[in-house]
Amino acid sequence: KLEGKHEADCLLCGEKLYIKDMRRYVGNHLLHNLREVEDRSLREGIEIGADPCGWCGLGGCKTQLTKKQVRNKLTAVIFSSCRYHYQKMVYSKAAVLTTTNNCSNVPMHCPTCPPGVNGQP
């Protein structure tokens, strides 16, 4: 996995960003797509599918949100196959909207999905 200060190109538009900022940036592209608002910054031929990854915006990545006890507190832990997954993201902070974090774009449990082998959704 890449470190937060590693620069990488957005796979949807080519903009160079720090990995730690990619999820929030890609969330803007995903929101445009979800609302069927034209996103002129997308590269030629790029289409966002029905189940895009929150980190890279493409399909095919697998992400799982689990909860575990850390210091007597239930904490969200995210596992992802995405190469842009920022492992040091703090879920509780990322899920809160602020003036600098105007897109939460965080993994969430699907209420219709069956539990995984570990018993968690």
CSV table of N, CA and C in Angstrom, one decimal:
chain,number,residue,atom,x,y,z
A,1,LYS,N,0.8,-1.2,0.0
A,1,LYS,CA,0.0,0.0,0.0
A,1,LYS,C,0.9,1.2,0.0
A,2,LEU,N,0.3,2.3,-0.6
A,2,LEU,CA,1.1,3.6,-0.7
A,2,LEU,C,0.9,4.4,0.6
A,3,GLU,N,1.9,5.2,0.9
A,3,GLU,CA,1.9,6.1,2.1
A,3,GLU,C,1.0,7.3,1.7
A,4,GLY,N,0.5,8.0,2.7
A,4,GLY,CA,-0.4,9.1,2.5
A,4,GLY,C,0.2,10.3,1.7
A,5,LYS,N,1.5,10.5,1.9
A,5,LYS,CA,2.2,11.6,1.2
A,5,LYS,C,2.7,11.2,-0.2
A,6,HIS,N,2.4,9.9,-0.6
A,6,HIS,CA,2.8,9.5,-2.0
A,6,HIS,C,1.8,10.2,-3.0
A,7,GLU,N,2.4,10.7,-4.0
A,7,GLU,CA,1.6,11.3,-5.1
A,7,GLU,C,1.2,10.3,-6.1
A,8,ALA,N,-0.1,10.4,-6.6
A,8,ALA,CA,-0.5,9.5,-7.6
A,8,ALA,C,-1.6,10.2,-8.4
A,9,ASP,N,-1.8,9.7,-9.7
A,9,ASP,CA,-2.7,10.3,-10.6
A,9,ASP,C,-4.1,9.8,-10.3
A,10,CYS,N,-5.1,10.6,-10.3
A,10,CYS,CA,-6.5,10.2,-10.2
A,10,CYS,C,-6.8,9.3,-11.4
A,11,LEU,N,-7.2,8.1,-11.3
A,11,LEU,CA,-7.5,7.2,-12.4
A,11,LEU,C,-8.6,7.7,-13.3
A,12,LEU,N,-9.5,8.6,-12.8
A,12,LEU,CA,-10.6,9.1,-13.5
A,12,LEU,C,-10.3,10.3,-14.3
A,13,CYS,N,-9.5,11.2,-13.8
A,13,CYS,CA,-9.2,12.5,-14.5
A,13,CYS,C,-7.7,12.8,-14.7
A,14,GLY,N,-6.8,12.1,-14.0
A,14,GLY,CA,-5.4,12.4,-14.2
A,14,GLY,C,-4.8,13.4,-13.3
A,15,GLU,N,-5.6,14.0,-12.4
A,15,GLU,CA,-5.1,15.0,-11.5
A,15,GLU,C,-4.1,14.3,-10.5
A,16,LYS,N,-3.0,15.0,-10.2
A,16,LYS,CA,-2.0,14.4,-9.3
A,16,LYS,C,-2.4,14.8,-7.9
A,17,LEU,N,-2.5,13.8,-7.0
A,17,LEU,CA,-2.9,14.1,-5.6
A,17,LEU,C,-2.1,13.2,-4.6
A,18,TYR,N,-2.1,13.6,-3.3
A,18,TYR,CA,-1.6,12.7,-2.3
A,18,TYR,C,-2.6,11.6,-2.1
A,19,ILE,N,-2.1,10.4,-1.8
A,19,ILE,CA,-3.0,9.3,-1.5
A,19,ILE,C,-4.0,9.6,-0.4
A,20,LYS,N,-3.5,10.3,0.6
A,20,LYS,CA,-4.4,10.6,1.7
A,20,LYS,C,-5.6,11.5,1.3
A,21,ASP,N,-5.5,12.2,0.2
A,21,ASP,CA,-6.6,13.1,-0.3
A,21,ASP,C,-7.4,12.4,-1.4
A,22,MET,N,-7.0,11.3,-1.9
A,22,MET,CA,-7.6,10.7,-3.1
A,22,MET,C,-9.1,10.3,-2.8
A,23,ARG,N,-9.4,9.7,-1.7
A,23,ARG,CA,-10.8,9.3,-1.4
A,23,ARG,C,-11.8,10.4,-1.5
A,24,ARG,N,-11.4,11.5,-0.9
A,24,ARG,CA,-12.3,12.7,-0.9
A,24,ARG,C,-12.4,13.3,-2.3
A,25,TYR,N,-11.3,13.3,-3.0
A,25,TYR,CA,-11.3,13.8,-4.4
A,25,TYR,C,-12.2,12.9,-5.3
A,26,VAL,N,-11.9,11.6,-5.2
A,26,VAL,CA,-12.7,10.7,-6.1
A,26,VAL,C,-14.2,10.8,-5.7
A,27,GLY,N,-14.5,11.0,-4.4
A,27,GLY,CA,-15.9,11.1,-4.0
A,27,GLY,C,-16.6,12.2,-4.8
A,28,ASN,N,-16.0,13.2,-5.2
A,28,ASN,CA,-16.6,14.3,-6.0
A,28,ASN,C,-17.0,13.8,-7.3
A,29,HIS,N,-16.1,13.0,-8.0
A,29,HIS,CA,-16.4,12.4,-9.3
A,29,HIS,C,-17.6,11.4,-9.1
A,30,LEU,N,-17.6,10.6,-8.0
A,30,LEU,CA,-18.7,9.6,-7.8
A,30,LEU,C,-20.0,10.3,-7.5
A,31,LEU,N,-20.0,11.5,-6.8
A,31,LEU,CA,-21.2,12.2,-6.6
A,31,LEU,C,-21.8,12.8,-7.9
A,32,HIS,N,-20.9,13.3,-8.7
A,32,HIS,CA,-21.4,13.8,-10.0
A,32,HIS,C,-22.1,12.7,-10.8
A,33,ASN,N,-21.4,11.5,-10.8
A,33,ASN,CA,-22.0,10.4,-11.5
A,33,ASN,C,-23.3,9.9,-10.9
A,34,LEU,N,-23.4,9.8,-9.6
A,34,LEU,CA,-24.6,9.4,-8.9
A,34,LEU,C,-25.8,10.3,-9.2
A,35,ARG,N,-25.5,11.6,-9.3
A,35,ARG,CA,-26.5,12.6,-9.5
A,35,ARG,C,-26.7,12.9,-11.0
A,36,GLU,N,-26.0,12.2,-11.9
A,36,GLU,CA,-26.1,12.3,-13.3
A,36,GLU,C,-25.8,13.7,-13.8
A,37,VAL,N,-24.8,14.3,-13.1
A,37,VAL,CA,-24.3,15.7,-13.5
A,37,VAL,C,-23.0,15.5,-14.3
A,38,GLU,N,-22.9,16.1,-15.4
A,38,GLU,CA,-21.8,16.0,-16.3
A,38,GLU,C,-20.5,16.4,-15.5
A,39,ASP,N,-19.5,15.5,-15.6
A,39,ASP,CA,-18.2,15.8,-15.0
A,39,ASP,C,-17.2,15.9,-16.1
A,40,ARG,N,-16.9,17.2,-16.5
A,40,ARG,CA,-16.1,17.4,-17.7
A,40,ARG,C,-14.6,17.1,-17.4
A,41,SER,N,-14.2,16.9,-16.2
A,41,SER,CA,-12.8,16.6,-15.9
A,41,SER,C,-12.5,15.2,-16.1
A,42,LEU,N,-13.4,14.3,-16.3
A,42,LEU,CA,-13.1,12.9,-16.6
A,42,LEU,C,-12.3,12.7,-17.9
A,43,ARG,N,-11.4,11.8,-17.8
A,43,ARG,CA,-10.6,11.5,-19.1
A,43,ARG,C,-11.5,10.9,-20.1
A,44,GLU,N,-11.1,11.1,-21.3
A,44,GLU,CA,-11.8,10.5,-22.5
A,44,GLU,C,-12.0,9.0,-22.3
A,45,GLY,N,-13.2,8.5,-22.5
A,45,GLY,CA,-13.5,7.1,-22.4
A,45,GLY,C,-13.7,6.5,-21.0
A,46,ILE,N,-13.6,7.3,-20.0
A,46,ILE,CA,-13.8,6.9,-18.6
A,46,ILE,C,-15.3,6.9,-18.3
A,47,GLU,N,-15.8,5.8,-17.9
A,47,GLU,CA,-17.2,5.7,-17.4
A,47,GLU,C,-17.1,5.1,-16.0
A,48,ILE,N,-17.9,5.7,-15.1
A,48,ILE,CA,-18.0,5.2,-13.7
A,48,ILE,C,-19.1,4.2,-13.7
A,49,GLY,N,-18.8,3.0,-13.2
A,49,GLY,CA,-19.8,1.9,-13.2
A,49,GLY,C,-20.7,2.0,-12.0
A,50,ALA,N,-21.5,0.9,-11.8
A,50,ALA,CA,-22.6,0.9,-10.8
A,50,ALA,C,-22.0,0.7,-9.4
A,51,ASP,N,-20.8,0.1,-9.3
A,51,ASP,CA,-20.3,-0.2,-7.9
A,51,ASP,C,-18.8,0.3,-7.9
A,52,PRO,N,-18.5,1.6,-8.0
A,52,PRO,CA,-17.1,2.0,-8.1
A,52,PRO,C,-16.4,2.0,-6.7
A,53,CYS,N,-15.1,1.8,-6.8
A,53,CYS,CA,-14.3,1.9,-5.6
A,53,CYS,C,-14.3,3.3,-5.1
A,54,GLY,N,-14.4,3.5,-3.8
A,54,GLY,CA,-14.3,4.9,-3.2
A,54,GLY,C,-12.9,5.5,-3.2
A,55,TRP,N,-11.9,4.7,-3.4
A,55,TRP,CA,-10.5,5.2,-3.4
A,55,TRP,C,-10.0,5.5,-4.8
A,56,CYS,N,-10.3,4.6,-5.8
A,56,CYS,CA,-9.8,4.9,-7.1
A,56,CYS,C,-10.9,5.2,-8.1
A,57,GLY,N,-12.1,4.9,-7.8
A,57,GLY,CA,-13.2,5.3,-8.7
A,57,GLY,C,-13.6,4.2,-9.8
A,58,LEU,N,-12.7,3.2,-9.9
A,58,LEU,CA,-12.9,2.1,-10.8
A,58,LEU,C,-13.7,1.0,-10.2
A,59,GLY,N,-14.1,0.0,-11.0
A,59,GLY,CA,-14.7,-1.2,-10.5
A,59,GLY,C,-13.7,-2.3,-10.2
A,60,GLY,N,-14.1,-3.3,-9.5
A,60,GLY,CA,-13.2,-4.4,-9.3
A,60,GLY,C,-12.5,-4.5,-8.0
A,61,CYS,N,-12.4,-3.4,-7.3
A,61,CYS,CA,-11.8,-3.4,-5.9
A,61,CYS,C,-12.8,-3.9,-4.9
A,62,LYS,N,-12.2,-4.6,-3.9
A,62,LYS,CA,-13.1,-5.2,-2.9
A,62,LYS,C,-12.7,-4.5,-1.6
A,63,THR,N,-13.7,-4.0,-0.9
A,63,THR,CA,-13.5,-3.3,0.4
A,63,THR,C,-14.5,-3.8,1.4
A,64,GLN,N,-14.0,-4.0,2.6
A,64,GLN,CA,-14.8,-4.6,3.7
A,64,GLN,C,-14.6,-3.7,5.0
A,65,LEU,N,-15.7,-3.3,5.6
A,65,LEU,CA,-15.7,-2.6,6.8
A,65,LEU,C,-16.0,-3.5,7.9
A,66,THR,N,-15.1,-3.6,8.9
A,66,THR,CA,-15.3,-4.5,10.1
A,66,THR,C,-15.2,-3.6,11.3
A,67,LYS,N,-15.6,-4.2,12.4
A,67,LYS,CA,-15.5,-3.5,13.7
A,67,LYS,C,-14.7,-4.4,14.6
A,68,LYS,N,-13.8,-3.8,15.4
A,68,LYS,CA,-13.0,-4.6,16.4
A,68,LYS,C,-12.8,-3.8,17.6
A,69,GLN,N,-12.6,-4.5,18.7
A,69,GLN,CA,-12.3,-3.9,20.0
A,69,GLN,C,-10.8,-3.3,20.0
A,70,VAL,N,-10.7,-2.1,20.3
A,70,VAL,CA,-9.4,-1.5,20.5
A,70,VAL,C,-9.4,-0.6,21.7
A,71,ARG,N,-8.7,-1.0,22.7
A,71,ARG,CA,-8.7,-0.3,24.0
A,71,ARG,C,-10.1,-0.1,24.6
A,72,ASN,N,-10.8,-1.2,24.6
A,72,ASN,CA,-12.2,-1.2,25.2
A,72,ASN,C,-13.2,-0.4,24.4
A,73,LYS,N,-12.9,-0.1,23.1
A,73,LYS,CA,-13.7,0.7,22.3
A,73,LYS,C,-13.9,0.0,20.9
A,74,LEU,N,-15.2,0.0,20.4
A,74,LEU,CA,-15.5,-0.6,19.1
A,74,LEU,C,-15.0,0.3,18.1
A,75,THR,N,-14.1,-0.1,17.2
A,75,THR,CA,-13.5,0.8,16.2
A,75,THR,C,-13.7,0.2,14.8
A,76,ALA,N,-13.9,1.0,13.8
A,76,ALA,CA,-14.1,0.6,12.4
A,76,ALA,C,-12.7,0.3,11.8
A,77,VAL,N,-12.6,-0.8,11.2
A,77,VAL,CA,-11.4,-1.2,10.5
A,77,VAL,C,-11.8,-1.5,9.0
A,78,ILE,N,-11.0,-0.9,8.1
A,78,ILE,CA,-11.3,-1.1,6.7
A,78,ILE,C,-10.2,-1.9,6.0
A,79,PHE,N,-10.6,-2.9,5.3
A,79,PHE,CA,-9.7,-3.7,4.5
A,79,PHE,C,-10.1,-3.5,3.0
A,80,SER,N,-9.1,-3.3,2.1
A,80,SER,CA,-9.4,-3.0,0.7
A,80,SER,C,-8.3,-3.6,-0.2
A,81,SER,N,-8.7,-4.1,-1.3
A,81,SER,CA,-7.7,-4.6,-2.3
A,81,SER,C,-7.2,-3.4,-3.2
A,82,CYS,N,-7.8,-2.2,-3.0
A,82,CYS,CA,-7.4,-1.1,-3.9
A,82,CYS,C,-6.0,-0.6,-3.6
A,83,ARG,N,-5.3,-0.3,-4.7
A,83,ARG,CA,-3.9,0.2,-4.5
A,83,ARG,C,-3.9,1.6,-3.9
A,84,TYR,N,-5.0,2.3,-4.0
A,84,TYR,CA,-5.1,3.7,-3.5
A,84,TYR,C,-5.7,3.7,-2.1
A,85,HIS,N,-6.0,2.6,-1.5
A,85,HIS,CA,-6.5,2.5,-0.1
A,85,HIS,C,-5.5,3.2,0.8
A,86,TYR,N,-6.0,4.2,1.5
A,86,TYR,CA,-5.2,4.9,2.5
A,86,TYR,C,-5.4,4.2,3.9
A,87,GLN,N,-4.5,3.4,4.3
A,87,GLN,CA,-4.7,2.5,5.5
A,87,GLN,C,-4.7,3.3,6.8
A,88,LYS,N,-4.2,4.5,6.8
A,88,LYS,CA,-4.2,5.3,8.1
A,88,LYS,C,-5.4,6.2,8.2
A,89,MET,N,-6.4,6.1,7.3
A,89,MET,CA,-7.6,6.9,7.4
A,89,MET,C,-8.3,6.6,8.7
A,90,VAL,N,-8.7,7.6,9.4
A,90,VAL,CA,-9.5,7.4,10.7
A,90,VAL,C,-10.9,7.5,10.3
A,91,TYR,N,-11.6,6.4,10.3
A,91,TYR,CA,-13.0,6.3,9.9
A,91,TYR,C,-13.9,7.4,10.6
A,92,SER,N,-13.8,7.4,11.9
A,92,SER,CA,-14.7,8.3,12.7
A,92,SER,C,-14.5,9.8,12.3
A,93,LYS,N,-13.3,10.2,11.9
A,93,LYS,CA,-13.0,11.6,11.5
A,93,LYS,C,-13.4,11.8,10.0
A,94,ALA,N,-13.2,10.8,9.2
A,94,ALA,CA,-13.5,10.9,7.7
A,94,ALA,C,-15.0,10.9,7.5
A,95,ALA,N,-15.8,10.4,8.4
A,95,ALA,CA,-17.3,10.3,8.2
A,95,ALA,C,-17.9,11.6,8.6
A,96,VAL,N,-17.2,12.5,9.2
A,96,VAL,CA,-17.8,13.8,9.6
A,96,VAL,C,-17.5,14.9,8.5
A,97,LEU,N,-18.6,15.6,8.1
A,97,LEU,CA,-18.4,16.7,7.1
A,97,LEU,C,-17.9,17.9,7.8
A,98,THR,N,-16.9,18.6,7.2
A,98,THR,CA,-16.4,19.8,7.7
A,98,THR,C,-16.1,20.7,6.5
A,99,THR,N,-15.6,21.9,6.7
A,99,THR,CA,-15.3,22.8,5.5
A,99,THR,C,-14.1,22.2,4.7
A,100,THR,N,-13.2,21.5,5.4
A,100,THR,CA,-12.1,20.9,4.6
A,100,THR,C,-12.4,19.5,4.2
A,101,ASN,N,-13.4,18.8,4.8
A,101,ASN,CA,-13.8,17.5,4.4
A,101,ASN,C,-15.2,17.5,4.0
A,102,ASN,N,-15.5,18.0,2.8
A,102,ASN,CA,-16.8,18.2,2.3
A,102,ASN,C,-17.5,17.0,1.6
A,103,CYS,N,-16.8,15.9,1.6
A,103,CYS,CA,-17.3,14.7,1.0
A,103,CYS,C,-16.9,13.5,1.9
A,104,SER,N,-17.9,12.9,2.6
A,104,SER,CA,-17.5,11.8,3.5
A,104,SER,C,-17.0,10.5,2.8
A,105,ASN,N,-17.7,10.1,1.7
A,105,ASN,CA,-17.2,9.0,0.9
A,105,ASN,C,-16.5,7.9,1.7
A,106,VAL,N,-17.2,7.4,2.7
A,106,VAL,CA,-16.6,6.3,3.5
A,106,VAL,C,-17.3,5.0,3.3
A,107,PRO,N,-16.6,3.9,3.5
A,107,PRO,CA,-17.3,2.6,3.3
A,107,PRO,C,-18.4,2.4,4.4
A,108,MET,N,-19.5,1.8,4.0
A,108,MET,CA,-20.5,1.5,5.0
A,108,MET,C,-21.1,0.1,4.8
A,109,HIS,N,-21.7,-0.4,5.8
A,109,HIS,CA,-22.3,-1.8,5.7
A,109,HIS,C,-23.5,-1.7,4.8
A,110,CYS,N,-23.6,-2.7,3.9
A,110,CYS,CA,-24.8,-2.9,3.1
A,110,CYS,C,-25.8,-3.7,3.8
A,111,PRO,N,-27.0,-3.2,4.1
A,111,PRO,CA,-28.0,-3.9,4.8
A,111,PRO,C,-28.6,-5.1,4.1
A,112,THR,N,-28.4,-5.2,2.8
A,112,THR,CA,-28.9,-6.4,2.1
A,112,THR,C,-27.9,-7.5,1.8
A,113,CYS,N,-26.6,-7.2,2.1
A,113,CYS,CA,-25.5,-8.1,1.9
A,113,CYS,C,-25.5,-9.2,3.0
A,114,PRO,N,-25.2,-10.4,2.7
A,114,PRO,CA,-25.0,-11.4,3.7
A,114,PRO,C,-23.7,-11.2,4.4
A,115,PRO,N,-23.6,-11.7,5.7
A,115,PRO,CA,-22.4,-11.6,6.4
A,115,PRO,C,-21.2,-12.4,5.8
A,116,GLY,N,-20.0,-12.0,6.0
A,116,GLY,CA,-18.9,-12.7,5.4
A,116,GLY,C,-18.5,-13.9,6.3
A,117,VAL,N,-17.4,-14.6,6.0
A,117,VAL,CA,-17.1,-15.8,6.7
A,117,VAL,C,-16.7,-15.4,8.2
A,118,ASN,N,-16.4,-14.2,8.5
A,118,ASN,CA,-16.0,-13.8,9.8
A,118,ASN,C,-17.3,-13.4,10.6
A,119,GLY,N,-18.5,-13.5,10.0
A,119,GLY,CA,-19.7,-13.1,10.6
A,119,GLY,C,-20.1,-11.6,10.5
A,120,GLN,N,-19.2,-10.8,10.0
A,120,GLN,CA,-19.5,-9.4,9.8
A,120,GLN,C,-20.0,-9.1,8.4
A,121,PRO,N,-20.8,-8.1,8.3
A,121,PRO,CA,-21.3,-7.7,6.9
A,121,PRO,C,-20.2,-7.4,6.0
